[in-house]
Amino acid sequence: MDKFDKVLFGILVLSFIVFIGALIIDIANYNLETPLSINSLTEDFTPSDRIKENQIKVYEDRVVIEIPNAKWAKFAPTDSMTPLLNENSNAIQIIPETEDQVEVGDIVSYESFAGQTRGLIIIHRIIEKNIDEEGVYFIAKGDNNLQPDPEKIRFSQIKRVLVGVIY
């Protein structure tokens, strides 16, 4: 075996050792890979419980839900709140009287003051409630959107809070 053959053989042996080492590391870490759960993509923001059991009356021919000042709503086909809401959903909303009646998890309709959506009524879930130098603000996000909405929402922008969806 000449010098060239020895070097080539050494390179092949070294390559084989590196390959086997990488394979062993990959196999050892195989169980560490876990697919993301759909629940881990977003935090669990659930709406406030606004309708109590005694407000719901079920009869043989109808259902009555006693909600003072209830408003009915339909939605544009944007898919931002899919799968909860779509353009065929019928919703029941109320008008909140104070910022204390709006909590993280609530789904609100608000007037946007930002960019391309300026003047539109947006319905998204509140994911943050905080205070800055101007007072209380809210951050909202569509359930099917990757990013939060691009503005701090003030209570004066919030028109309604979702209390029920009828499919």
N, CA, C and O of each residue as an XYZ file, in Angstrom:
668
protein
N       0.854     -1.158      0.000
C       0.000      0.000      0.000
C       0.910      1.234      0.000
O       1.740      1.409      0.893
N       0.742      2.062     -0.993
C       1.589      3.252     -1.051
C       1.002      4.370     -0.194
O      -0.073      4.220      0.388
N       1.712      5.485     -0.122
C       1.328      6.607      0.747
C      -0.048      7.168      0.372
O      -0.848      7.469      1.258
N      -0.338      7.313     -0.930
C      -1.624      7.844     -1.384
C      -2.774      6.948     -0.934
O      -3.804      7.445     -0.480
N      -2.609      5.649     -1.055
C      -3.644      4.703     -0.643
C      -3.889      4.770      0.863
O      -5.028      4.664      1.320
N      -2.808      4.947      1.634
C      -2.954      5.055      3.093
C      -3.728      6.318      3.470
O      -4.586      6.278      4.352
N      -3.432      7.438      2.807
C      -4.146      8.700      3.076
C      -5.612      8.554      2.694
O      -6.496      8.951      3.454
N      -5.870      7.992      1.531
C      -7.245      7.785      1.079
C      -7.996      6.871      2.036
O      -9.145      7.145      2.385
N      -7.358      5.791      2.460
C      -7.969      4.879      3.424
C      -8.256      5.612      4.742
O      -9.317      5.417      5.334
N      -7.330      6.442      5.201
C      -7.521      7.214      6.434
C      -8.694      8.175      6.329
O      -9.478      8.323      7.267
N      -8.806      8.826      5.177
C      -9.933      9.750      4.959
C     -11.250      8.986      4.969
O     -12.227      9.448      5.559
N     -11.287      7.831      4.329
C     -12.511      7.021      4.317
C     -12.880      6.551      5.719
O     -14.052      6.599      6.094
N     -11.910      6.103      6.491
C     -12.172      5.660      7.865
C     -12.669      6.830      8.706
O     -13.632      6.688      9.459
N     -12.019      7.983      8.583
C     -12.432      9.168      9.339
C     -13.848      9.594      8.949
O     -14.654      9.932      9.816
N     -14.153      9.581      7.653
C     -15.502      9.925      7.185
C     -16.534      8.960      7.747
O     -17.617      9.374      8.162
N     -16.203      7.683      7.761
C     -17.113      6.677      8.296
C     -17.359      6.915      9.788
O     -18.494      6.816     10.254
N     -16.302      7.229     10.532
C     -16.432      7.492     11.972
C     -17.309      8.721     12.210
O     -18.167      8.704     13.093
N     -17.100      9.791     11.431
C     -17.931     11.002     11.566
C     -19.383     10.671     11.247
O     -20.285     11.107     11.963
N     -19.624      9.904     10.182
C     -20.981      9.528      9.806
C     -21.659      8.725     10.914
O     -22.798      9.009     11.283
N     -20.958      7.724     11.441
C     -21.512      6.896     12.519
C     -21.764      7.756     13.759
O     -22.788      7.593     14.423
N     -20.853      8.657     14.074
C     -21.039      9.543     15.231
C     -22.266     10.426     15.073
O     -23.048     10.583     16.010
N     -22.436     11.004     13.883
C     -23.612     11.842     13.621
C     -24.888     11.020     13.702
O     -25.899     11.488     14.227
N     -24.848      9.805     13.188
C     -26.011      8.919     13.243
C     -26.372      8.585     14.687
O     -27.549      8.584     15.047
N     -25.378      8.304     15.509
C     -25.625      8.000     16.928
C     -26.226      9.211     17.635
O     -27.170      9.066     18.412
N     -25.690     10.400     17.374
C     -26.236     11.620     17.990
C     -27.675     11.840     17.539
O     -28.533     12.184     18.352
N     -27.944     11.645     16.260
C     -29.294     11.816     15.738
C     -30.264     10.833     16.379
O     -31.368     11.213     16.769
N     -29.858      9.573     16.489
C     -30.714      8.556     17.114
C     -30.936      8.875     18.589
O     -32.044      8.710     19.099
N     -29.893      9.329     19.274
C     -30.016      9.656     20.700
C     -30.983     10.811     20.921
O     -31.675     10.851     21.939
N     -31.040     11.750     19.983
C     -31.922     12.912     20.124
C     -33.279     12.709     19.472
O     -34.126     13.601     19.530
N     -33.502     11.580     18.867
C     -34.747     11.333     18.155
C     -35.961     11.538     19.049
O     -36.936     12.161     18.628
N     -35.921     11.032     20.259
C     -37.061     11.145     21.168
C     -37.262     12.557     21.695
O     -38.305     12.854     22.278
N     -36.282     13.431     21.502
C     -36.425     14.808     21.963
C     -37.290     15.639     21.033
O     -37.801     16.687     21.427
N     -37.454     15.183     19.814
C     -38.271     15.920     18.862
C     -39.735     15.587     19.095
O     -40.148     14.432     18.996
N     -40.510     16.612     19.404
C     -41.926     16.426     19.654
C     -42.698     17.410     18.794
O     -42.407     18.605     18.831
N     -43.660     16.954     18.031
C     -44.449     17.892     17.232
C     -45.155     18.897     18.135
O     -45.547     18.575     19.257
N     -45.310     20.106     17.634
C     -46.019     21.127     18.394
C     -47.488     20.772     18.495
O     -48.117     20.377     17.513
N     -48.017     20.915     19.679
C     -49.451     20.776     19.870
C     -50.107     22.055     19.386
O     -49.524     23.133     19.497
N     -51.303     21.945     18.856
C     -52.017     23.140     18.415
C     -52.220     24.090     19.593
O     -52.288     25.305     19.412
N     -52.317     23.527     20.811
C     -52.511     24.366     21.989
C     -51.263     25.127     22.379
O     -51.354     26.135     23.080
N     -50.098     24.670     21.944
C     -48.880     25.365     22.323
C     -48.595     26.555     21.422
O     -47.699     27.347     21.714
N     -49.342     26.696     20.330
C     -49.114     27.816     19.429
C     -49.674     29.115     19.983
O     -49.146     30.190     19.696
N     -50.719     29.030     20.760
C     -51.308     30.228     21.347
C     -51.609     29.956     22.811
O     -51.805     28.813     23.222
N     -51.639     31.008     23.570
C     -52.020     30.849     24.963
C     -53.519     30.614     25.037
O     -54.253     30.910     24.094
N     -53.958     30.085     26.151
C     -55.366     29.772     26.328
C     -56.098     31.009     26.832
O     -56.172     31.249     28.037
N     -56.635     31.788     25.908
C     -57.396     32.977     26.256
C     -58.874     32.660     26.077
O     -59.365     32.601     24.950
N     -59.579     32.456     27.174
C     -61.000     32.156     27.071
C     -61.811     33.383     27.463
O     -61.412     34.138     28.349
N     -62.944     33.583     26.808
C     -63.776     34.746     27.125
C     -64.351     34.680     28.532
O     -64.455     33.613     29.137
N     -64.719     35.844     29.030
C     -65.385     35.934     30.331
C     -66.725     35.221     30.269
O     -67.370     35.183     29.221
N     -67.139     34.657     31.393
C     -68.440     33.990     31.484
C     -69.489     35.061     31.760
O     -69.639     35.505     32.899
N     -70.204     35.470     30.743
C     -71.152     36.580     30.861
C     -72.608     36.128     30.960
O     -73.459     36.878     31.440
N     -72.896     34.920     30.514
C     -74.274     34.430     30.544
C     -74.361     33.324     31.579
O     -73.726     32.278     31.443
N     -75.138     33.560     32.594
C     -75.306     32.579     33.668
C     -76.397     31.575     33.284
O     -77.251     31.851     32.441
N     -76.347     30.432     33.910
C     -77.292     29.360     33.592
C     -78.744     29.801     33.769
O     -79.610     29.399     32.992
N     -79.013     30.617     34.775
C     -80.401     31.041     35.016
C     -80.908     32.034     33.965
O     -82.092     32.372     33.962
N     -80.029     32.504     33.075
C     -80.444     33.391     31.986
C     -80.856     32.603     30.738
O     -81.344     33.183     29.768
N     -80.659     31.295     30.767
C     -80.954     30.461     29.605
C     -82.199     29.632     29.891
O     -82.234     28.852     30.843
N     -83.202     29.806     29.070
C     -84.471     29.078     29.211
C     -84.674     28.225     27.960
O     -84.719     28.747     26.846
N     -84.795     26.922     28.149
C     -84.991     26.013     27.025
C     -86.408     25.466     27.097
O     -86.796     24.829     28.077
N     -87.177     25.726     26.037
C     -88.546     25.248     25.928
C     -88.612     24.238     24.785
O     -87.645     24.068     24.044
N     -89.750     23.572     24.647
C     -89.892     22.590     23.573
C     -89.772     23.219     22.193
O     -89.262     22.585     21.269
N     -90.231     24.445     22.042
C     -90.267     25.066     20.717
C     -89.323     26.260     20.545
O     -89.327     26.895     19.491
N     -88.520     26.574     21.558
C     -87.629     27.727     21.443
C     -86.620     27.746     22.583
O     -86.766     27.043     23.583
N     -85.611     28.556     22.405
C     -84.624     28.820     23.448
C     -84.608     30.324     23.666
O     -84.549     31.098     22.710
N     -84.662     30.732     24.923
C     -84.621     32.152     25.262
C     -83.387     32.394     26.123
O     -83.190     31.751     27.154
N     -82.571     33.329     25.678
C     -81.399     33.728     26.461
C     -81.620     35.174     26.869
O     -81.693     36.067     26.024
N     -81.725     35.392     28.159
C     -82.010     36.732     28.672
C     -80.713     37.531     28.785
O     -79.946     37.375     29.735
N     -80.489     38.391     27.792
C     -79.294     39.234     27.760
C     -79.760     40.671     27.557
O     -80.201     41.029     26.464
N     -79.669     41.492     28.591
C     -80.081     42.891     28.428
C     -79.240     43.600     27.361
O     -78.023     43.430     27.299
N     -79.904     44.388     26.532
C     -79.252     45.204     25.498
C     -78.420     44.393     24.503
O     -77.388     44.863     24.022
N     -78.864     43.190     24.201
C     -78.138     42.333     23.259
C     -78.229     42.888     21.842
O     -79.240     43.471     21.451
N     -77.162     42.699     21.088
C     -77.094     43.106     19.684
C     -76.742     41.877     18.855
O     -76.010     41.000     19.314
N     -77.267     41.815     17.629
C     -76.982     40.722     16.714
C     -75.889     41.166     15.758
O     -75.833     42.340     15.394
N     -75.010     40.246     15.340
C     -73.921     40.615     14.436
C     -73.637     39.513     13.425
O     -73.816     38.327     13.705
N     -73.193     39.928     12.248
C     -72.669     39.047     11.192
C     -71.245     39.513     10.904
O     -70.836     40.585     11.349
N     -70.492     38.701     10.156
C     -69.074     39.000      9.970
C     -68.645     38.905      8.515
O     -69.240     38.180      7.717
N     -67.607     39.649      8.192
C     -67.010     39.612      6.855
C     -66.177     38.333      6.711
O     -65.696     37.792      7.707
N     -66.007     37.852      5.479
C     -65.254     36.610      5.250
C     -63.735     36.827      5.234
O     -63.107     36.715      4.182
N     -63.147     37.135      6.388
C     -61.703     37.402      6.441
C     -60.888     36.206      6.908
O     -59.680     36.161      6.676
N     -61.515     35.244      7.554
C     -60.856     34.053      8.113
C     -59.945     34.355      9.294
O     -59.240     33.456      9.753
N     -59.930     35.578      9.802
C     -59.030     35.896     10.916
C     -59.462     35.239     12.223
O     -58.644     35.068     13.126
N     -60.739     34.870     12.333
C     -61.229     34.238     13.560
C     -61.677     32.790     13.322
O     -62.379     32.210     14.150
N     -61.272     32.220     12.201
C     -61.549     30.813     11.927
C     -60.790     29.963     12.943
O     -59.638     30.286     13.234
N     -61.350     28.927     13.483
C     -62.614     28.289     13.142
C     -63.807     28.774     13.969
O     -64.924     28.301     13.760
N     -63.596     29.699     14.895
C     -64.698     30.140     15.758
C     -65.773     30.890     14.983
O     -66.962     30.607     15.130
N     -65.357     31.841     14.161
C     -66.305     32.684     13.432
C     -66.003     32.658     11.945
O     -64.848     32.571     11.530
N     -67.073     32.736     11.144
C     -66.912     32.958      9.710
C     -68.086     33.789      9.226
O     -68.908     34.230     10.030
N     -68.173     34.007      7.927
C     -69.222     34.881      7.394
C     -70.626     34.331      7.589
O     -71.594     35.070      7.410
N     -70.771     33.056      7.952
C     -72.090     32.472      8.182
C     -72.483     32.438      9.657
O     -73.589     32.015      9.995
N     -71.596     32.875     10.525
C     -71.872     32.845     11.964
C     -72.865     33.935     12.348
O     -72.850     35.037     11.799
N     -73.717     33.602     13.293
C     -74.617     34.575     13.907
C     -74.120     34.792     15.322
O     -73.914     33.838     16.073
N     -73.931     36.036     15.678
C     -73.352     36.319     16.991
C     -74.252     37.228     17.802
O     -75.034     38.017     17.271
N     -74.109     37.086     19.105
C     -74.794     37.965     20.048
C     -73.711     38.749     20.769
O     -72.752     38.178     21.288
N     -73.877     40.067     20.796
C     -72.900     40.934     21.438
C     -73.603     41.887     22.393
O     -74.805     42.133     22.292
N     -72.813     42.415     23.326
C     -73.304     43.467     24.218
C     -72.357     44.655     24.120
O     -71.220     44.523     23.666
N     -72.836     45.806     24.547
C     -72.010     47.010     24.574
C     -71.456     47.160     25.986
O     -72.225     47.343     26.929
N     -70.136     47.086     26.147
C     -69.569     47.237     27.499
C     -69.685     48.692     27.960
O     -69.577     49.622     27.160
N     -69.903     48.867     29.247
C     -70.059     50.220     29.790
C     -68.755     50.787     30.327
O     -68.558     52.002     30.329
N     -67.861     49.912     30.784
C     -66.578     50.369     31.326
C     -65.463     49.445     30.850
O     -65.715     48.325     30.405
N     -64.239     49.925     30.949
C     -63.082     49.103     30.561
C     -62.911     47.895     31.473
O     -62.271     46.915     31.093
N     -63.485     47.961     32.686
C     -63.433     46.814     33.597
C     -64.264     45.641     33.081
O     -64.078     44.510     33.530
N     -65.168     45.894     32.153
C     -66.010     44.842     31.587
C     -65.365     44.163     30.380
O     -65.982     43.310     29.741
N     -64.135     44.537     30.073
C     -63.398     43.925     28.969
C     -62.151     43.275     29.546
O     -61.323     43.942     30.166
N     -62.021     41.970     29.340
C     -60.918     41.209     29.925
C     -60.141     40.452     28.851
O     -60.622     40.265     27.734
N     -58.951     40.027     29.204
C     -58.162     39.169     28.323
C     -58.976     37.906     28.039
O     -59.524     37.292     28.956
N     -59.049     37.531     26.787
C     -59.837     36.380     26.359
C     -61.141     36.774     25.697
O     -61.682     36.020     24.888
N     -61.654     37.959     26.037
C     -62.898     38.420     25.424
C     -62.685     38.693     23.940
O     -61.602     39.093     23.514
N     -63.728     38.471     23.171
C     -63.705     38.775     21.743
C     -64.502     40.053     21.565
O     -65.681     40.123     21.915
N     -63.840     41.065     21.015
C     -64.456     42.385     20.912
C     -64.524     42.842     19.463
O     -63.723     42.435     18.621
N     -65.505     43.701     19.196
C     -65.559     44.437     17.935
C     -65.060     45.834     18.248
O     -65.585     46.505     19.136
N     -64.041     46.273     17.513
C     -63.497     47.608     17.775
C     -63.244     48.338     16.464
O     -63.040     47.722     15.418
N     -63.262     49.667     16.547
C     -62.955     50.490     15.383
C     -61.451     50.664     15.293
O     -60.812     51.150     16.226
N     -60.897     50.265     14.165
C     -59.451     50.362     13.977
C     -59.050     51.790     13.633
O     -59.731     52.477     12.872
N     -57.937     52.219     14.204
C     -57.346     53.517     13.873
C     -56.025     53.330     13.138
O     -55.284     54.296     12.955
N     -55.712     52.106     12.711
C     -54.391     51.804     12.157
C     -54.425     51.565     10.653
O     -55.278     50.834     10.150
N     -53.502     52.179      9.953
C     -53.191     51.901      8.556
C     -54.343     51.556      7.644
O     -55.327     52.290      7.564
N     -54.218     50.426      6.951
C     -55.196     50.007      5.950
C     -56.556     49.662      6.538
O     -57.562     49.690      5.829
N     -56.596     49.340      7.819
C     -57.875     48.966      8.440
C     -58.550     50.153      9.126
O     -59.600     49.989      9.747
N     -57.962     51.340      9.021
C     -58.506     52.543      9.660
C     -59.991     52.710      9.303
O     -60.365     52.700      8.131
N     -60.821     52.861     10.335
C     -62.248     53.065     10.144
C     -63.061     51.780     10.053
O     -64.290     51.825     10.113
N     -62.402     50.645      9.911
C     -63.119     49.370      9.841
C     -63.416     48.853     11.246
O     -62.685     49.137     12.195
N     -64.491     48.097     11.359
C     -64.786     47.412     12.615
C     -64.151     46.028     12.526
O     -64.462     45.243     11.630
N     -63.258     45.745     13.468
C     -62.514     44.487     13.518
C     -63.044     43.680     14.698
O     -63.303     44.239     15.764
N     -63.207     42.374     14.517
C     -63.574     41.519     15.651
C     -62.432     40.538     15.899
O     -62.167     39.649     15.090
N     -61.760     40.722     17.045
C     -60.628     39.880     17.431
C     -60.629     39.667     18.934
O     -61.345     40.338     19.677
N     -59.819     38.727     19.357
C     -59.725     38.369     20.773
C     -58.701     39.257     21.481
O     -57.629     39.536     20.944
N     -59.045     39.695     22.690
C     -58.118     40.463     23.522
C     -57.082     39.492     24.089
O     -57.434     38.508     24.740
N     -55.798     39.778     23.833
C     -54.729     38.920     24.348
C     -53.888     39.627     25.403
O     -53.049     39.007     26.056
N     -54.113     40.919     25.564
C     -53.356     41.669     26.575
C     -54.167     42.882     27.007
O     -54.805     43.546     26.190
N     -54.130     43.157     28.299
C     -54.740     44.363     28.859
C     -53.673     44.993     29.736
O     -53.118     44.343     30.621
N     -53.388     46.274     29.481
C     -52.299     46.917     30.198
C     -52.581     48.401     30.361
O     -53.612     48.903     29.913
N     -51.655     49.095     31.006
C     -51.790     50.539     31.237
C     -50.517     51.222     30.765
O     -49.413     50.743     31.025
N     -50.675     52.347     30.069
C     -49.537     53.193     29.719
C     -49.864     54.629     30.125
O     -50.810     54.861     30.878
N     -49.087     55.588     29.632
C     -49.287     56.988     30.028
C     -50.644     57.546     29.600
O     -51.091     58.553     30.149
N     -51.305     56.911     28.633
C     -52.626     57.355     28.180
C     -53.766     56.604     28.864
O     -54.935     56.918     28.639
N     -53.441     55.623     29.688
C     -54.459     54.855     30.391
C     -54.488     53.403     29.949
O     -53.502     52.873     29.437
N     -55.630     52.770     30.155
C     -55.790     51.347     29.829
C     -55.801     51.167     28.310
O     -56.420     51.938     27.577
N     -55.104     50.137     27.868
C     -55.160     49.761     26.460
C     -55.253     48.241     26.355
O     -54.953     47.507     27.297
N     -55.677     47.801     25.183
C     -55.845     46.378     24.903
C     -55.067     46.033     23.637
O     -54.928     46.858     22.735
N     -54.566     44.809     23.584
C     -53.962     44.268     22.368
C     -54.849     43.105     21.935
O     -55.213     42.250     22.743
N     -55.187     43.089     20.656
C     -56.068     42.045     20.128
C     -55.343     41.262     19.040
O     -54.345     41.708     18.475
N     -55.885     40.080     18.770
C     -55.313     39.226     17.729
C     -56.406     38.309     17.207
O     -57.191     37.763     17.981
N     -56.452     38.146     15.915
C     -57.347     37.159     15.331
C     -56.856     35.764     15.683
O     -55.655     35.503     15.617
N     -57.751     34.869     16.051
C     -57.353     33.509     16.442
C     -56.562     32.805     15.340
O     -55.709     31.966     15.629
N     -56.837     33.139     14.091
C     -56.179     32.494     12.960
C     -55.021     33.333     12.405
O     -54.435     32.974     11.383
N     -54.691     34.430     13.060
C     -53.589     35.291     12.624
C     -52.318     34.933     13.379
O     -52.371     34.511     14.534
N     -51.185     35.103     12.730
C     -49.904     34.809     13.374
C     -49.455     35.927     14.304
O     -48.800     35.666     15.313
N     -49.800     37.164     13.977
C     -49.336     38.324     14.742
C     -50.515     39.066     15.363
O     -51.628     39.015     14.838
N     -50.275     39.759     16.483
C     -51.312     40.613     17.061
C     -51.629     41.784     16.134
O     -50.856     42.102     15.231
N     -52.756     42.406     16.368
C     -53.129     43.600     15.615
C     -52.110     44.709     15.897
O     -51.524     44.744     16.979
N     -51.893     45.615     14.934
C     -50.785     46.575     15.035
C     -51.070     47.834     15.846
O     -50.388     48.842     15.662
N     -52.044     47.803     16.727
C     -52.331     49.030     17.471
C     -52.754     48.735     18.900
O     -53.268     47.661     19.213
N     -52.521     49.721     19.755
C     -53.085     49.689     21.104
C     -54.529     50.146     20.968
O     -54.813     51.195     20.389
N     -55.424     49.353     21.503
C     -56.852     49.648     21.394
C     -57.300     50.288     22.700
O     -57.071     49.744     23.780
N     -57.932     51.430     22.593
C     -58.469     52.126     23.764
C     -59.936     51.736     23.932
O     -60.597     51.314     22.983
N     -60.425     51.887     25.159
C     -61.807     51.505     25.435
C     -62.783     52.235     24.520
O     -63.795     51.662     24.117
N     -62.499     53.477     24.189
C     -63.400     54.253     23.326
C     -63.548     53.629     21.935
O     -64.531     53.900     21.245
N     -62.599     52.807     21.516
C     -62.672     52.137     20.217
C     -63.532     50.876     20.266
O     -64.037     50.428     19.237
N     -63.697     50.306     21.452
C     -64.433     49.045     21.585
C     -65.924     49.316     21.502
O     -66.483     50.072     22.297
N     -66.552     48.688     20.531
C     -67.980     48.893     20.289
C     -68.835     47.830     20.967
O     -69.895     48.132     21.515
N     -68.365     46.574     20.929
C     -69.159     45.474     21.477
C     -68.251     44.347     21.954
O     -67.084     44.257     21.574
N     -68.826     43.487     22.803
C     -68.152     42.281     23.286
C     -69.028     41.084     22.913
O     -70.237     41.095     23.141
N     -68.413     40.064     22.345
C     -69.127     38.848     21.949
C     -69.529     38.056     23.190
O     -68.706     37.808     24.071
N     -70.803     37.660     23.253
C     -71.263     36.834     24.376
C     -71.824     35.494     23.915
O     -72.073     34.612     24.737
N     -72.024     35.334     22.615
C     -72.536     34.063     22.122
C     -72.437     33.952     20.616
O     -72.497     34.946     19.892
N     -72.283     32.714     20.158
C     -72.255     32.428     18.724
C     -73.286     31.342     18.460
O     -73.302     30.311     19.132
N     -74.139     31.582     17.483
C     -75.164     30.618     17.098
C     -74.795     30.103     15.710
O     -74.680     30.880     14.762
N     -74.610     28.791     15.599
C     -74.233     28.214     14.304
C     -75.448     27.639     13.614
O     -75.336     27.107     12.509
